PDB file of C-alpha atoms in Angstrom:
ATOM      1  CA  UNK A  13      13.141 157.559 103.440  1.00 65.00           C
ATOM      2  CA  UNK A  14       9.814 155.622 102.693  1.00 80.00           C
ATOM      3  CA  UNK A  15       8.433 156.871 106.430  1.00 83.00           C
ATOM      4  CA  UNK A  16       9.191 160.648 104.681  1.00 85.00           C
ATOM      5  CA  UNK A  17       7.244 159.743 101.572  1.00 84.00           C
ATOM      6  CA  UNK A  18       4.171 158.353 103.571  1.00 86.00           C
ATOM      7  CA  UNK A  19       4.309 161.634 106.008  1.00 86.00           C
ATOM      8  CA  UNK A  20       4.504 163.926 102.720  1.00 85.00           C
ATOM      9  CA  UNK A  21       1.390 161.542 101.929  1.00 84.00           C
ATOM     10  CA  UNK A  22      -0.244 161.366 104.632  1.00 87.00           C
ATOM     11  CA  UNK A  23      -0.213 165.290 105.291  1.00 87.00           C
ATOM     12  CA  UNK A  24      -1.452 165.490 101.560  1.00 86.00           C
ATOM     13  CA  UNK A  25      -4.398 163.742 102.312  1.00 88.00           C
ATOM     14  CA  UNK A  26      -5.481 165.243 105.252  1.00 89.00           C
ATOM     15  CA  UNK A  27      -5.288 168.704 103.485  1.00 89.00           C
ATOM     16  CA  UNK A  28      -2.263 169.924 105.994  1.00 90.00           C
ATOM     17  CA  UNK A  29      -0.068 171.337 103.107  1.00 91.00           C
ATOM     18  CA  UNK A  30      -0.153 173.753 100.599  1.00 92.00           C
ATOM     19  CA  UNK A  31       1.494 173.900  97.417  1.00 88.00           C
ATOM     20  CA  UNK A  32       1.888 176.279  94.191  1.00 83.00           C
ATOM     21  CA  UNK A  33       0.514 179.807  94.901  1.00 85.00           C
ATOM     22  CA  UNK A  34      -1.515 178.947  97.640  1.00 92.00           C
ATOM     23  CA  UNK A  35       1.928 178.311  99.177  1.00 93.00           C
ATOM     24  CA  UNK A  36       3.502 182.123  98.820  1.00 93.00           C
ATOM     25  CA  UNK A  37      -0.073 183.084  99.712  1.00 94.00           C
ATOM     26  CA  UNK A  38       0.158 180.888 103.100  1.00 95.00           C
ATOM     27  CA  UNK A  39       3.550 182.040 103.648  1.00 95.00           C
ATOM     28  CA  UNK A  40       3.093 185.554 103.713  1.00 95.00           C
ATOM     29  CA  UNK A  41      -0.580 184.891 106.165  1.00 94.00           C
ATOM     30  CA  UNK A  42       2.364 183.035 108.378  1.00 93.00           C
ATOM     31  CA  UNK A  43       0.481 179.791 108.063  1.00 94.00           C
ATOM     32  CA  UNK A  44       2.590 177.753 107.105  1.00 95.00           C
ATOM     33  CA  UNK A  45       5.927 175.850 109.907  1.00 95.00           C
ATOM     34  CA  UNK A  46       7.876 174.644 107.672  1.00 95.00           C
ATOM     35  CA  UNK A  47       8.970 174.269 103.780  1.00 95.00           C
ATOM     36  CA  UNK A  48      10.335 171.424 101.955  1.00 93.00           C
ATOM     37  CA  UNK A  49      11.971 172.058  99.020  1.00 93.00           C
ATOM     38  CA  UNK A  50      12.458 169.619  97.032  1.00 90.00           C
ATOM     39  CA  UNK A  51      16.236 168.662  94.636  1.00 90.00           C
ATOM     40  CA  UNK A  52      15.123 169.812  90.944  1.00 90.00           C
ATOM     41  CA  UNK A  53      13.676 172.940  92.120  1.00 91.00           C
ATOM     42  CA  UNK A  54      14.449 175.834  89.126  1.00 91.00           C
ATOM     43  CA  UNK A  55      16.465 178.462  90.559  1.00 94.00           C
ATOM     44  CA  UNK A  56      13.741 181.211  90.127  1.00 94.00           C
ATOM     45  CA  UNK A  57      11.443 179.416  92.394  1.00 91.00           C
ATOM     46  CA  UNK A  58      13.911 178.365  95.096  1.00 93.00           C
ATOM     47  CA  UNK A  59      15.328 181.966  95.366  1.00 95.00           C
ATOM     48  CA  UNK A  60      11.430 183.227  95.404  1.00 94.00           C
ATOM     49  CA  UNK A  61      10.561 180.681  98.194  1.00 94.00           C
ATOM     50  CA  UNK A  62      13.931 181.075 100.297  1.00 94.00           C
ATOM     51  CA  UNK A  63      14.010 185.001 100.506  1.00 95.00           C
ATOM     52  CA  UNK A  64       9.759 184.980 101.269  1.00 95.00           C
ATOM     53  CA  UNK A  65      10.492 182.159 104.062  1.00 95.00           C
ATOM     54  CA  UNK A  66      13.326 184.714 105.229  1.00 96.00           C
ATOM     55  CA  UNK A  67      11.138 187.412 105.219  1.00 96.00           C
ATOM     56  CA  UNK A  68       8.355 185.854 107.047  1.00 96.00           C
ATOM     57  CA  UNK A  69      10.635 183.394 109.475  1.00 95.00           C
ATOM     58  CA  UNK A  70       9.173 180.653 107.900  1.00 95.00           C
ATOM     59  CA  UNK A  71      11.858 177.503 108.192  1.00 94.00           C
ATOM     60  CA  UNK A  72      12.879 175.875 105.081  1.00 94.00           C
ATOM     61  CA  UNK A  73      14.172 172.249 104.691  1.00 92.00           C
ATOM     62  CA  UNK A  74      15.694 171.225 101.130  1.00 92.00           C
ATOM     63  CA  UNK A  75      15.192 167.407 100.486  1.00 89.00           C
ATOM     64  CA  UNK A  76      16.819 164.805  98.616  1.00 88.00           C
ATOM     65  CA  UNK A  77      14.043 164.201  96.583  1.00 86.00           C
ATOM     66  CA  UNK A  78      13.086 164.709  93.210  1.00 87.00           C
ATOM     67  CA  UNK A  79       9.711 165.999  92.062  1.00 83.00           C
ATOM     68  CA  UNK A  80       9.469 163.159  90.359  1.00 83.00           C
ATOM     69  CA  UNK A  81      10.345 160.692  93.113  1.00 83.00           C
ATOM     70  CA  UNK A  82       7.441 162.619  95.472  1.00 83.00           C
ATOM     71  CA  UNK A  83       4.675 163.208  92.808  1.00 78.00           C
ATOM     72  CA  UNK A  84       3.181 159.545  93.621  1.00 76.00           C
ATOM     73  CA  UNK A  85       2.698 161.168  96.996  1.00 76.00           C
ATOM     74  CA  UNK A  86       0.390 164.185  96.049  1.00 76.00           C
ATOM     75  CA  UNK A  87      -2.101 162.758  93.430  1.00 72.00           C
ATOM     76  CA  UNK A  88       0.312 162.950  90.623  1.00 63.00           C
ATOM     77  CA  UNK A  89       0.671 166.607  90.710  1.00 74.00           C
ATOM     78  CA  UNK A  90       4.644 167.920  89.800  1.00 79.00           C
ATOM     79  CA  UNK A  91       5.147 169.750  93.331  1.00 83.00           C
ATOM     80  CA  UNK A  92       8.546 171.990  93.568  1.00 87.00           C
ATOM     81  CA  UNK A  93       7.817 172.758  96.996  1.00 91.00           C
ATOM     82  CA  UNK A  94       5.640 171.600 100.018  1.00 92.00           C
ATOM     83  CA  UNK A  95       4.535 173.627 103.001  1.00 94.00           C
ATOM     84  CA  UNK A  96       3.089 172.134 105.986  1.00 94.00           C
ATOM     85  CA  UNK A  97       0.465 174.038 107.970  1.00 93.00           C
ATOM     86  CA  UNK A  98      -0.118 171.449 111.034  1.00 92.00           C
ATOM     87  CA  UNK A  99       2.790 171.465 114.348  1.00 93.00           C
ATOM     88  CA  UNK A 100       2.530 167.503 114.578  1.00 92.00           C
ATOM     89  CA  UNK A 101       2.518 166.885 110.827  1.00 90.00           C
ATOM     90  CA  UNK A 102       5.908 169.319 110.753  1.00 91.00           C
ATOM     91  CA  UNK A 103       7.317 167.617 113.551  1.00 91.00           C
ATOM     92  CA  UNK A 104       6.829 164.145 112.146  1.00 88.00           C
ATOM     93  CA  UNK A 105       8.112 165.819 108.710  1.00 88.00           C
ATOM     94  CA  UNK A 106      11.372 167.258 110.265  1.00 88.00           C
ATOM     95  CA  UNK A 107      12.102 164.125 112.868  1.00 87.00           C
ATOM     96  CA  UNK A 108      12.037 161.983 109.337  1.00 84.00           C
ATOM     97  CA  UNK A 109      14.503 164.623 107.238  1.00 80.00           C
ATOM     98  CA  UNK A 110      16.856 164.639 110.211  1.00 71.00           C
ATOM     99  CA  UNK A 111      16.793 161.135 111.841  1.00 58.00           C
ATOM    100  CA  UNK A 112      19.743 161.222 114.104  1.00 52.00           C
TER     101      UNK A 112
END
């Protein structure tokens, strides 16, 4: 789990994700591989994100993480939902969330 947290990091800091509304905006511009969503997402916002990736084929991963567990990982900011805009930063994200 701490490898997960430093990719969410590290593709943070390299400006490889976006979050908030620049994330539905990304979405629909198909810019965006893959979502996280993470556990204490409101159900208003997961439906919105879930039927947008749907529309625009957009694959969506929900984590075991809490906003607050993740928040030390993107400058502090309370992030529902990550998307990740880079193949081998999504890769490395989705090798982590599924390490069998």
């Amino acid at each position: 789990m701490d490898r997960l947290l430093n990719a969410f990091g590290m593709a943070y800091a390299s400006g490889k994700v976006a979050i908030g509304e620049k994330l539905l905006d990304q979405i629909k511009n198909k810019k965006v591989l893959l979502v996280v969503i993470f556990a204490d997402i409101g159900p208003s916002t997961l439906k919105k994100l879930e039927d947008k990736c749907k529309f625009y084929d957009v694959k969506v991963v929900k984590s075991d993480f809490t906003i607050d567990e993740v928040k030390s990982q993107f400058a502090s900011k309370k992030v529902a939902a990550i998307g990740f805009n880079d193949v081998n930063i999504t890769k490395l994200i989705e090798k982590n969330m599924n390490p069998n």
